[in-house]
Amino acid sequence: MRFSTIAISVLSASLPALACESCESPQSDVILTRNVRRMQPDAQNATSHSRGPLEWGQINFLHTTDTHGWLEGHVKEQNYGADWGDFISFTQEMRRKAQDLGVDLLLVDTGDLHDGAGLSDATSLNGELSLPIFEQLDYDLLTIGNHELYISTIAYETFSNFSKVYGERYLTSNVQITNPATGQLEYIGNRYRYFTTPKGLRIMAFGVLYDFTGNSNVTKVTKAADMVKQSWFVDAVNQTGIDMFVILGHNPARATASGSTFGTVFTAIRAIKADTPIQIFGGHSHIRDFAVYDDKTTALESGRYCETLGWLAMTGVTPSHQYGKETYGQEDYGREGYGREGHNGHNGHNGHHSHSAPAPTGPSGVPNPTMKAIPLTSTSTASVSLATSTSASSILYARRYLDWNRLTFAYHAVGSQDHTFDTSKGLAVTANITATRKALNLTRLYGCVPETYCQSCKPFGAPGNIFPLLQTALAATVINQSRANIPRLILINTGSIRFDLVKGPFTYDDSFVVSPFTDAFQFIPNVPYSIAEQVLGVLNSAPADKKRDLSSSDFAFQVPNPSLLGQDTCRDPAISRNHLTARSYPAGRIHRRQSTALTPGYVTTDDFGVGTGDDTVHTAIPYYSQPGNLQANASFPTNGTNPNTVDLIFLDYIAGDVLRVLTGLGAKYTKADIGYYLPTSFTTNSYLPAYAKLAWQANLPNCSVGLGMGYNDTSG
């Protein structure tokens, strides 16, 4: 199934019985006692409980997105300390509960599985060991993210292996790839899936990536506006017997968000099926959000980096019983040349249900959804200028954003059941993650970080802000010994930093978490200081939100077949909203076991309210904007004067920008004047480990671990 002998050996040692996902069965799984070690050995557990039990509806969804390789969890942040094995145990327990309640529960994921943590990034091919771990979860629907498409080798791995694991459940409605065997474009996954849930709801599902243009040249992303005009899409929407549409997408959930194409797809469906419920699951913008489109359509987005698990419950979807199973037989998966795509489905029903069957209600013995799809909060609602349904709705909704920790998972799974939380499969996956981390040497210790440094929770330059630390680290480590005494200015883009630096052990894994990119340091020697000192200001006056271009060289990936690849230079679109929007929260029901002291974390404003969707009540973490670039100075005269000339050092990623700025300042430099200041093996992924060896050696090997972002971890 997979492609790495290392992966196979690690997996075979830890997961001897997990090769067949179809073997997963809630009824037959072995339940183990709670004294077995869970999470990763170095992880912390949370202290704050859920606000109360989840609402369960007629159909329910668990949603993940933008996991980016964080399958080990956040070992130094107590709010998010669960690992993928804990999550698997949780999903198995929740599926049991759904069976007991007699309702549907579907697991969905909306892409971006690469680029973010050592488990995915430390292998020569990104995801080589993390994807087999991810695949141990039996999702019902998945779709592709842009980080599966930047690099041709990863795109081919997704096409050849990952999509085959999930088969008809992996949806790429507008993403194709050149088959290397035939030279023809093929869909990486399936265009759609038409299926019946265990409780009889008939769902038509699509998977739509936003209009991404930074993909590798062996792939093709069709714009949503063009996709909805294609005959296969029109035929699929026209099909009879659809109780609900599900649109998955690596796409901001809110139609008014920059870059989102969900509004286009929604409007196209509404033009054909005016009243069929539509449920949307988004991603990409790394936020928690819930948007109302019309009275039968909502969209959920569930954060990033295994910090958030989304929950959605719906009640009142009326099954189309007049369309018997015999009409269409088995499922339709939307592969080219497969299924009944030529059938237009017209039978006089241009909407949802014309019959008068009563709307189903929620299960008894548990809270049920109570909210109609009417925005309660002014959040630039997604329904602006969109089509709407044409009849009254009986559908009720409930949404929740769960913090990714053992305490939350155990409360919702075990708290209402008689058996324990851990399952044999979950524990085996946890053990495999531990073994893989060891095999990759991810826990190798470089030093002890004395305090927590965040990207955006402090103003730029303030104590606890990560960027002054980087200025110090760059000055101390970016040194060409043959030019060590020559004054130098070192420029980097702040986008090279991907996550916060948390108090505690600084490991090989952390070098990927904080700065996974492999940008090398170039320079122009002997630049007049009067010109060099102006470069930073001009760079930062450029338009905001210039996101980094990614290529195979960014991550030192191996390219097995260069003839297929070409130039993989791509762009990651701007993210338009802060993922931890600071808001106040309303009073909510607090379970009697919950700690009375609130912890820092998500406080989410969405269309259903302020803070009411967050499963754990938190105090808000502040957000401050940061400049696009920063500068470090080194080897300047000790008497406080400025040098006449400097070595102007910058990342090869921003070399073109620096050269344009210098030209604009009247300096006549060309590419021929640029050289490498250090060997290309020393990159943005290297300088923090080097600095840790210089400055963070106190208290080794017993580092004091902090509590995570938002806490007052500023003392050494």
XYZ file of C-alpha atoms in Angstrom:
716
model
C 0.000 0.000 0.000
C 2.788 2.439 0.865
C 6.132 3.277 -0.654
C 8.771 3.336 2.083
C 10.655 0.392 3.513
C 11.203 2.449 6.652
C 7.480 3.090 6.910
C 6.684 -0.567 6.356
C 9.104 -1.713 9.040
C 7.853 0.782 11.594
C 4.217 0.072 10.793
C 4.613 -3.680 10.776
C 6.216 -3.586 14.187
C 3.469 -1.473 15.704
C 0.324 -2.187 13.691
C 0.273 -5.867 12.731
C -3.527 -6.037 12.471
C -4.394 -2.678 10.978
C -3.659 -3.061 7.279
C -7.318 -3.512 6.327
C -9.499 -0.516 7.123
C -12.634 -2.476 6.304
C -11.878 -4.636 9.342
C -12.641 -1.718 11.636
C -15.833 -2.578 13.504
C -17.201 -0.843 16.591
C -18.818 -4.068 17.719
C -15.673 -6.201 17.599
C -12.942 -3.828 18.742
C -11.034 -4.782 21.881
C -11.472 -2.341 24.778
C -8.459 -1.885 27.028
C -8.211 -0.483 30.524
C -7.288 3.125 31.172
C -4.016 2.409 32.967
C -2.333 1.926 29.569
C -0.174 4.925 28.701
C -1.891 7.150 26.116
C -0.882 10.252 24.165
C 2.820 10.714 23.477
C 5.110 10.115 26.478
C 6.149 13.787 26.573
C 2.642 15.225 26.040
C 0.563 17.109 28.592
C -3.134 16.685 29.261
C -5.667 19.481 29.535
C -7.180 20.738 32.789
C -10.389 22.366 31.503
C -13.431 20.282 30.634
C -16.101 20.744 28.010
C -18.960 23.156 28.626
C -21.384 20.199 28.410
C -22.569 17.211 26.345
C -22.727 17.437 22.581
C -26.034 17.795 20.794
C -26.801 14.743 18.667
C -29.006 14.964 15.594
C -30.444 12.767 12.916
C -27.120 13.053 11.036
C -23.835 14.119 12.647
C -20.356 14.953 11.379
C -16.831 14.981 12.818
C -14.629 17.304 10.768
C -10.850 17.689 10.521
C -8.877 19.994 8.266
C -5.352 21.358 7.767
C -3.710 18.738 9.986
C -0.341 19.414 8.278
C 1.365 16.387 9.816
C 0.592 17.228 13.473
C -0.477 13.637 14.187
C 1.574 13.465 17.381
C -0.442 16.376 18.773
C 1.038 19.425 20.464
C 3.248 17.770 23.051
C 4.021 21.058 24.812
C 0.527 22.583 24.746
C -1.981 21.119 27.151
C -5.062 22.252 25.192
C -4.036 20.171 22.175
C -2.044 17.244 23.560
C -3.947 14.292 22.066
C -2.347 12.289 19.264
C -3.843 10.495 16.265
C -4.244 7.304 18.247
C -6.342 9.113 20.847
C -8.439 10.539 18.031
C -8.951 7.085 16.525
C -10.098 5.735 19.906
C -12.480 8.692 20.164
C -13.982 8.158 16.711
C -14.530 4.465 17.394
C -16.322 5.298 20.643
C -18.435 7.950 18.933
C -19.415 5.520 16.194
C -20.563 3.090 18.877
C -22.609 5.833 20.436
C -24.161 6.743 17.085
C -25.176 3.116 16.649
C -26.686 3.048 20.127
C -28.628 6.237 19.397
C -29.761 5.041 15.984
C -28.312 8.005 14.073
C -25.764 8.635 11.340
C -22.201 9.791 12.052
C -19.853 10.675 9.174
C -16.139 11.539 9.402
C -14.894 14.137 6.907
C -11.533 15.796 6.166
C -10.819 18.764 3.931
C -7.134 18.423 3.101
C -3.606 19.764 3.676
C -1.823 16.785 5.220
C 1.758 17.999 4.615
C 4.190 20.727 5.691
C 4.039 21.577 9.359
C 5.664 19.079 11.727
C 8.596 16.708 11.822
C 6.446 13.606 11.547
C 5.521 14.637 7.993
C 8.501 16.785 7.033
C 11.596 14.957 8.327
C 11.460 12.240 5.667
C 13.067 12.627 2.245
C 9.595 12.513 0.700
C 7.229 14.609 2.758
C 4.525 12.413 4.310
C 6.375 9.145 3.769
C 5.719 8.005 7.344
C 2.894 10.305 8.434
C 0.401 9.357 5.725
C 0.256 5.651 6.655
C -0.587 6.801 10.197
C -3.268 9.208 8.966
C -4.761 6.418 6.850
C -5.548 4.327 9.908
C -8.668 6.471 10.362
C -11.627 5.244 8.352
C -13.001 8.501 6.933
C -16.296 8.609 5.068
C -15.415 11.594 2.856
C -12.146 13.416 2.155
C -10.826 15.987 -0.283
C -7.502 17.393 -1.421
C -5.614 20.481 -0.206
C -3.188 22.803 -1.956
C -0.261 21.340 0.022
C -0.863 18.061 -1.781
C -0.227 19.847 -5.087
C 2.801 22.117 -4.718
C 5.321 19.362 -5.406
C 4.919 16.876 -8.234
C 6.290 13.953 -6.231
C 3.707 14.556 -3.510
C 0.930 14.971 -6.074
C 1.872 11.630 -7.620
C 2.013 9.986 -4.195
C -1.494 11.303 -3.532
C -2.705 9.963 -6.873
C -0.947 6.594 -6.788
C -1.295 5.674 -3.123
C -3.346 7.920 -0.849
C -6.355 8.179 -3.167
C -6.370 4.391 -3.569
C -6.541 3.854 0.193
C -9.826 5.768 0.410
C -11.146 4.917 -3.051
C -14.562 6.394 -3.818
C -14.479 8.433 -0.599
C -11.620 10.686 -1.801
C -13.159 13.509 -3.837
C -11.276 15.846 -6.172
C -14.042 17.328 -8.283
C -11.823 19.944 -9.908
C -8.289 18.505 -9.555
C -6.598 16.324 -12.165
C -3.102 14.973 -12.742
C -1.165 13.705 -15.744
C -0.982 9.937 -15.505
C 2.731 9.195 -16.083
C 1.857 5.890 -17.767
C -0.538 7.354 -20.340
C 0.283 11.051 -20.466
C -3.434 11.797 -20.071
C -5.138 13.891 -17.422
C -7.072 11.903 -14.811
C -8.881 12.948 -11.655
C -6.687 12.327 -8.618
C -9.711 11.023 -6.751
C -13.392 10.832 -7.688
C -15.475 13.682 -9.025
C -18.388 12.937 -6.709
C -19.862 10.266 -4.489
C -23.548 9.365 -4.371
C -24.279 7.058 -1.457
C -26.822 6.090 1.181
C -25.990 6.458 4.867
C -26.646 3.573 7.271
C -29.882 5.279 8.330
C -31.118 5.805 4.793
C -30.199 9.365 3.826
C -29.080 9.714 0.218
C -26.129 12.059 -0.141
C -24.466 13.555 -3.190
C -20.962 14.745 -2.235
C -18.383 16.856 -4.079
C -14.810 17.870 -3.190
C -13.835 21.316 -4.490
C -10.446 23.007 -4.091
C -10.413 26.813 -4.265
C -9.107 28.314 -7.518
C -5.503 27.433 -6.728
C -2.901 28.509 -9.296
C 0.320 27.481 -7.546
C 0.009 23.792 -8.328
C 2.745 21.701 -9.925
C 2.661 21.637 -13.718
C 1.702 17.952 -13.799
C -1.635 18.842 -12.190
C -4.636 20.867 -13.263
C -7.096 22.766 -11.074
C -10.325 23.688 -12.851
C -11.930 26.903 -11.636
C -15.180 26.353 -9.780
C -17.037 28.616 -12.193
C -16.009 26.309 -15.037
C -16.545 23.087 -13.097
C -20.204 23.819 -12.351
C -20.886 24.112 -16.102
C -19.451 20.706 -16.931
C -21.992 18.087 -17.931
C -20.960 15.546 -15.301
C -21.598 18.103 -12.521
C -24.968 19.191 -13.923
C -26.014 15.553 -14.329
C -24.915 14.689 -10.794
C -26.895 17.587 -9.294
C -29.919 16.688 -11.420
C -29.951 13.121 -10.176
C -33.164 12.168 -8.380
C -33.370 10.820 -4.867
C -30.891 13.232 -3.261
C -31.769 14.039 0.362
C -28.740 16.256 0.979
C -25.695 17.629 -0.811
C -22.346 17.641 1.010
C -19.677 19.946 -0.401
C -16.183 19.333 0.930
C -13.515 21.811 0.034
C -10.095 23.072 0.904
C -11.761 26.419 0.666
C -12.683 29.070 3.240
C -16.112 28.189 4.634
C -17.513 31.703 4.378
C -18.472 32.557 0.799
C -17.481 36.201 1.299
C -13.955 35.230 2.457
C -11.137 36.021 0.071
C -10.571 33.158 -2.339
C -13.580 31.054 -1.386
C -15.461 29.429 -4.287
C -18.160 27.756 -2.207
C -20.638 30.480 -3.176
C -20.203 29.551 -6.830
C -20.900 25.867 -6.198
C -23.798 26.620 -3.841
C -25.471 28.927 -6.346
C -25.098 26.350 -9.132
C -26.790 23.677 -7.031
C -29.555 26.036 -5.902
C -30.326 26.837 -9.544
C -31.224 23.174 -10.072
C -32.307 21.959 -6.628
C -33.903 24.965 -4.972
C -34.734 23.326 -1.644
C -32.433 20.350 -1.071
C -30.315 20.816 2.065
C -26.636 21.569 1.389
C -23.945 21.086 4.023
C -20.480 22.567 3.427
C -17.178 21.721 5.130
C -14.269 24.093 4.525
C -10.615 24.645 5.354
C -7.439 26.436 4.228
C -7.786 29.628 6.267
C -6.866 27.884 9.553
C -9.783 29.293 11.539
C -12.877 28.137 13.365
C -15.980 29.360 11.580
C -19.635 28.547 10.932
C -21.501 30.437 8.212
C -25.176 30.435 7.244
C -25.872 30.531 3.494
C -29.656 30.024 3.582
C -32.185 28.267 5.804
C -31.079 24.845 4.542
C -27.344 25.495 4.031
C -24.518 26.080 6.493
C -20.727 25.781 6.317
C -18.329 24.603 9.028
C -14.564 25.190 9.209
C -12.530 23.490 11.920
C -9.211 25.211 12.514
C -5.741 23.795 11.916
C -2.804 21.656 13.107
C -4.810 19.143 15.198
C -5.931 21.952 17.494
C -9.625 21.675 16.615
C -12.112 18.905 15.909
C -15.345 20.154 14.363
C -18.754 18.728 15.329
C -21.971 19.331 13.416
C -25.399 17.863 14.230
C -28.487 18.205 12.018
C -32.077 17.149 12.555
C -35.039 17.487 10.177
C -33.643 16.196 6.870
C -36.558 14.342 5.276
C -35.552 11.163 3.403
C -36.915 10.828 -0.114
C -38.659 7.520 0.541
C -40.570 7.621 -2.732
C -37.262 6.953 -4.514
C -36.585 3.337 -3.647
C -33.152 1.760 -3.623
C -34.085 -0.221 -6.671
C -34.043 2.995 -8.745
C -30.288 3.371 -8.650
C -28.947 0.298 -6.901
C -25.406 0.666 -5.603
C -23.317 3.766 -4.980
C -22.083 6.036 -7.750
C -18.508 7.230 -7.340
C -18.031 9.689 -10.185
C -14.970 8.096 -11.794
C -14.650 8.860 -15.495
C -16.555 6.273 -17.500
C -18.202 4.876 -14.362
C -21.766 5.125 -13.150
C -24.840 6.779 -14.593
C -23.498 10.200 -15.436
C -25.558 10.462 -18.611
C -28.818 10.190 -16.667
C -30.320 13.633 -16.204
C -32.587 12.618 -13.357
C -35.531 14.795 -14.385
C -38.874 13.528 -13.098
C -40.670 16.735 -12.287
C -38.887 17.365 -8.981
C -36.826 20.544 -9.213
C -36.219 20.783 -5.518
C -36.200 18.643 -2.463
C -39.237 16.808 -1.122
C -42.731 17.296 -2.465
C -44.218 14.641 -0.179
C -45.562 15.529 3.238
C -43.672 13.053 5.422
C -42.943 14.487 8.870
C -39.410 15.745 9.436
C -37.277 13.356 11.521
C -36.436 14.372 15.073
C -33.278 13.915 17.101
C -32.451 10.877 19.248
C -33.839 10.636 22.770
C -31.782 10.741 25.954
C -29.242 13.295 24.675
C -29.368 17.015 23.815
C -30.641 17.709 20.289
C -29.986 20.573 17.843
C -32.147 23.646 18.438
C -30.839 26.337 16.080
C -32.406 27.280 12.777
C -30.071 28.473 10.024
C -30.519 32.153 10.775
C -27.424 34.248 11.557
C -27.407 35.584 15.119
C -24.137 37.484 14.783
C -23.006 40.114 12.298
C -20.009 38.409 10.681
C -20.296 39.528 7.057
C -22.614 36.596 6.626
C -21.954 34.266 3.731
C -25.537 34.487 2.481
C -25.038 37.988 1.076
C -25.972 38.084 -2.637
C -26.440 34.310 -2.783
C -29.452 32.354 -3.961
C -31.766 31.024 -1.272
C -34.118 28.104 -0.883
C -37.752 28.655 -1.784
C -39.621 26.849 0.998
C -39.666 26.844 4.787
C -37.086 24.680 6.520
C -37.579 22.199 9.359
C -33.827 21.616 9.806
C -32.206 22.375 13.161
C -28.443 22.648 13.676
C -25.797 22.489 16.389
C -22.083 23.095 15.915
C -19.166 22.731 18.313
C -15.402 23.257 18.100
C -13.633 20.692 20.285
C -10.129 21.292 21.658
C -7.860 18.448 20.555
C -6.994 16.850 23.892
C -7.579 13.632 25.809
C -9.784 15.254 28.408
C -12.203 16.517 25.750
C -12.222 13.236 23.843
C -12.738 11.105 26.938
C -15.520 13.349 28.247
C -17.596 13.160 25.078
C -16.903 9.491 24.376
C -16.645 7.832 27.784
C -18.562 10.320 29.888
C -21.870 8.988 28.641
C -20.890 5.328 28.287
C -20.011 2.449 30.605
C -16.789 1.288 28.980
C -13.352 2.841 28.883
C -11.922 5.204 26.324
C -8.844 3.590 24.770
C -9.257 1.032 22.000
C -6.692 -1.469 20.825
C -6.368 0.268 17.468
C -5.973 3.704 19.017
C -3.282 2.486 21.396
C -1.455 0.740 18.557
C -1.443 3.937 16.487
C -0.175 5.920 19.470
C 2.627 3.374 19.886
C 3.424 3.619 16.179
C 3.676 7.420 16.389
C 6.072 7.077 19.320
C 8.164 4.541 17.381
C 8.183 6.713 14.253
C 9.254 9.782 16.210
C 12.096 7.726 17.643
C 13.085 6.338 14.221
C 13.210 9.877 12.818
C 15.096 11.121 15.910
C 12.474 13.842 16.358
C 12.966 13.993 20.120
C 16.695 14.769 19.793
C 17.257 17.603 22.258
C 19.098 20.764 21.210
C 18.364 22.938 24.230
C 15.766 24.271 26.684
C 13.650 27.205 25.480
C 13.435 29.486 28.546
C 10.034 31.023 27.752
C 7.214 30.905 25.227
C 7.600 33.065 22.120
C 4.561 33.609 19.906
C 4.082 34.873 16.373
C 1.126 37.150 16.942
C -0.057 37.186 20.575
C 2.395 40.008 21.421
C 3.195 43.242 19.575
C 6.244 43.088 17.329
C 9.360 43.596 19.439
C 7.615 43.059 22.782
C 8.793 40.477 25.339
C 7.408 37.103 24.321
C 7.206 38.016 20.620
C 9.241 35.520 18.586
C 10.796 37.957 16.152
C 13.273 39.765 18.467
C 14.513 36.292 19.438
C 15.072 35.497 15.770
C 17.065 38.692 15.313
C 19.356 37.579 18.130
C 19.600 34.028 16.796
C 20.402 35.177 13.256
C 23.143 37.516 14.426
C 24.697 34.734 16.505
C 24.599 31.945 13.916
C 24.657 33.371 10.382
C 28.407 33.878 10.273
C 30.839 33.288 7.424
C 34.081 32.887 9.365
C 36.131 34.396 6.550
C 33.992 37.554 6.784
C 33.041 37.397 10.454
C 34.438 40.856 11.263
C 32.657 42.608 8.409
C 29.434 44.327 9.540
C 26.366 42.602 8.190
C 22.624 43.114 7.875
C 20.567 39.912 7.712
C 17.085 40.034 6.181
C 14.440 37.310 6.393
C 10.719 37.294 5.698
C 8.592 36.661 8.796
C 6.529 34.222 6.724
C 9.425 31.780 7.052
C 8.170 31.221 10.616
C 5.181 28.886 10.678
C 4.377 28.414 14.379
C 5.073 29.578 17.914
C 8.059 28.491 20.009
C 6.814 27.020 23.277
C 8.764 26.961 26.554
C 10.456 23.627 27.157
C 12.646 21.206 25.195
C 13.727 22.420 21.764
C 13.983 19.295 19.640
C 14.625 18.278 16.053
C 10.838 18.182 15.670
C 10.556 21.802 16.823
C 12.923 22.911 14.069
C 10.236 21.811 11.570
C 7.317 23.092 13.635
C 8.733 26.619 13.855
C 10.513 26.894 10.498
C 10.144 23.965 8.073
C 11.491 25.754 5.022
C 15.001 25.313 3.656
C 15.813 28.782 2.362
C 19.564 29.413 2.101
C 21.417 32.642 2.891
C 22.696 34.730 -0.034
C 24.460 38.096 0.072
C 25.900 41.048 -1.780
C 29.225 42.158 -0.290
C 30.258 45.680 0.562
C 26.954 47.451 0.012
C 27.012 51.103 1.130
C 25.301 51.236 4.499
C 23.342 54.335 3.492
C 21.587 52.178 0.875
C 21.443 48.865 2.761
C 19.748 50.400 5.790
C 16.771 51.443 3.627
C 16.010 47.993 2.210
C 13.966 46.697 5.163
C 11.664 49.709 5.204
C 10.956 49.470 1.501
C 10.307 45.720 1.726
C 7.818 46.220 4.543
C 6.029 49.005 2.699
C 5.125 46.564 -0.088
C 1.560 45.144 -0.237
C 0.748 43.001 2.779
C 0.199 39.245 2.855
C 2.809 38.272 0.290
C 2.924 34.564 0.961
C 5.929 32.381 0.352
C 6.452 30.542 -2.915
C 7.033 26.827 -2.431
C 9.125 24.540 -4.554
C 10.746 21.154 -4.149
C 13.946 22.888 -3.057
C 12.094 24.524 -0.166
C 11.886 21.179 1.586
C 14.889 19.347 0.070
C 12.558 16.761 -1.487
C 13.967 14.061 -3.718
C 12.713 14.042 -7.295
C 12.537 10.455 -8.601
C 11.596 11.309 -12.203
C 12.754 14.827 -13.154
C 11.491 14.436 -16.722
C 7.923 14.558 -15.413
C 8.309 17.548 -13.173
C 9.623 20.764 -14.633
C 9.534 23.958 -12.586
C 7.525 23.631 -9.356
C 7.382 27.264 -8.289
C 4.055 27.983 -6.661
C 2.143 30.418 -4.526
C 0.187 29.895 -1.321
C -2.703 32.390 -1.266
C -3.081 34.939 1.474
C -5.011 33.908 4.557
C -7.433 36.686 5.238
C -8.481 36.116 8.855
C -6.748 35.640 12.169
C -7.114 32.017 13.290
C -7.510 33.061 16.951
C -9.866 36.011 16.678
C -10.070 37.761 20.038
C -13.671 37.994 21.217
C -15.563 38.035 24.482
C -17.681 35.032 25.350
C -21.202 34.650 26.733
C -22.084 32.690 29.828
C -22.516 29.013 29.041
C -23.328 25.828 30.834
C -20.228 24.580 32.653
C -20.029 20.913 33.569
C -19.633 20.483 37.296
C -16.199 18.865 36.919
C -14.728 21.721 34.932
C -11.917 23.803 36.392
C -13.147 27.224 37.506
C -9.980 28.856 36.142
C -10.346 29.616 32.443
C -7.357 28.866 30.232
C -6.193 30.831 27.172
C -7.483 29.546 23.852
C -10.021 29.961 21.101
C -12.970 32.343 21.520
C -14.812 32.105 18.216
C -17.283 34.480 16.626
C -19.438 32.879 13.942
C -22.977 33.193 12.571
C -24.485 31.376 15.553
C -22.922 33.571 18.220
C -19.839 34.674 20.121
C -18.008 31.937 22.003
C -21.025 29.622 22.069
C -19.488 27.137 19.649
C -16.224 26.609 21.525
C -16.550 23.348 23.426
C -14.174 24.578 26.145
C -14.643 28.116 27.451
C -11.379 30.069 27.210
C -10.021 33.524 27.691
C -9.153 35.049 24.341
C -5.553 35.206 23.139
C -4.705 38.660 21.738
C -3.736 39.080 18.108
C -1.280 41.666 16.760
C -0.248 42.115 13.127
C 3.443 41.694 12.316
C 5.680 43.140 9.592
C 6.468 41.049 6.541
C 10.237 41.126 7.040
C 12.774 41.634 9.805
C 16.464 42.535 10.026
C 19.322 41.477 12.285
C 22.541 43.478 12.654
C 25.897 41.931 13.520
C 29.577 42.904 13.856
C 28.784 46.619 13.933
C 31.344 49.007 15.421
C 31.365 48.817 19.215
C 31.540 52.626 19.538
C 27.980 52.994 18.260
C 28.831 54.443 14.870
C 27.533 53.063 11.611
C 29.855 51.291 9.160
C 30.546 52.625 5.703
C 29.654 49.339 3.995
C 28.024 46.058 5.030
C 27.481 42.566 3.779
C 23.786 42.585 2.887
C 22.543 39.055 3.616
C 19.088 37.773 2.665
C 17.237 34.553 1.988
C 17.369 33.196 -1.538
C 13.562 33.173 -1.365
C 13.445 36.990 -1.223
C 16.511 37.655 -3.403
C 14.428 38.974 -6.298
C 12.600 41.401 -4.025
C 15.846 42.652 -2.491
C 17.392 43.198 -5.902
C 14.359 45.193 -7.075
C 14.482 47.355 -3.935
C 18.186 48.064 -4.418
C 17.543 49.058 -8.022
C 14.777 51.370 -6.867
C 17.199 52.961 -4.416
C 19.628 53.746 -7.240
C 22.090 50.906 -6.683
C 23.172 49.039 -9.814
C 23.327 45.412 -8.709
C 22.413 42.366 -10.778
C 22.026 38.641 -10.128
C 25.700 38.267 -10.962
C 26.547 40.212 -7.789
C 24.723 37.727 -5.553
C 26.513 34.791 -3.970
C 25.871 32.362 -1.133
C 27.022 33.685 2.221
C 27.020 30.199 3.767
C 26.829 26.681 2.319
C 23.355 25.938 0.995
C 23.007 23.214 3.615
C 22.648 25.920 6.291
C 19.076 27.156 5.919
C 16.150 28.706 7.750
C 15.592 25.230 9.208
C 19.137 25.315 10.669
C 19.733 28.526 12.582
C 17.427 27.906 15.551
C 18.994 24.493 16.328
C 22.404 26.163 16.044
C 21.308 28.940 18.385
C 19.850 26.446 20.849
C 23.264 24.813 21.141
C 24.776 28.194 21.929
C 22.201 29.837 24.188
C 19.753 27.271 25.574
C 21.963 24.785 27.368
C 20.846 25.620 30.916
C 18.811 22.937 32.725
C 19.632 20.208 30.220
C 18.405 17.524 30.019
C 15.530 18.315 32.405
C 13.822 21.241 30.685
C 10.950 22.953 32.434
C 7.908 22.690 30.155
C 5.517 25.619 29.810
C 1.747 25.556 29.438
C 1.462 26.789 25.861
C 0.551 29.894 23.921
C -1.329 32.582 25.816
C 0.041 31.667 29.242
C 2.489 33.829 31.141
C 5.578 31.741 30.384
C 8.051 34.616 30.201
C 10.329 33.703 33.092
C 13.335 31.464 32.601
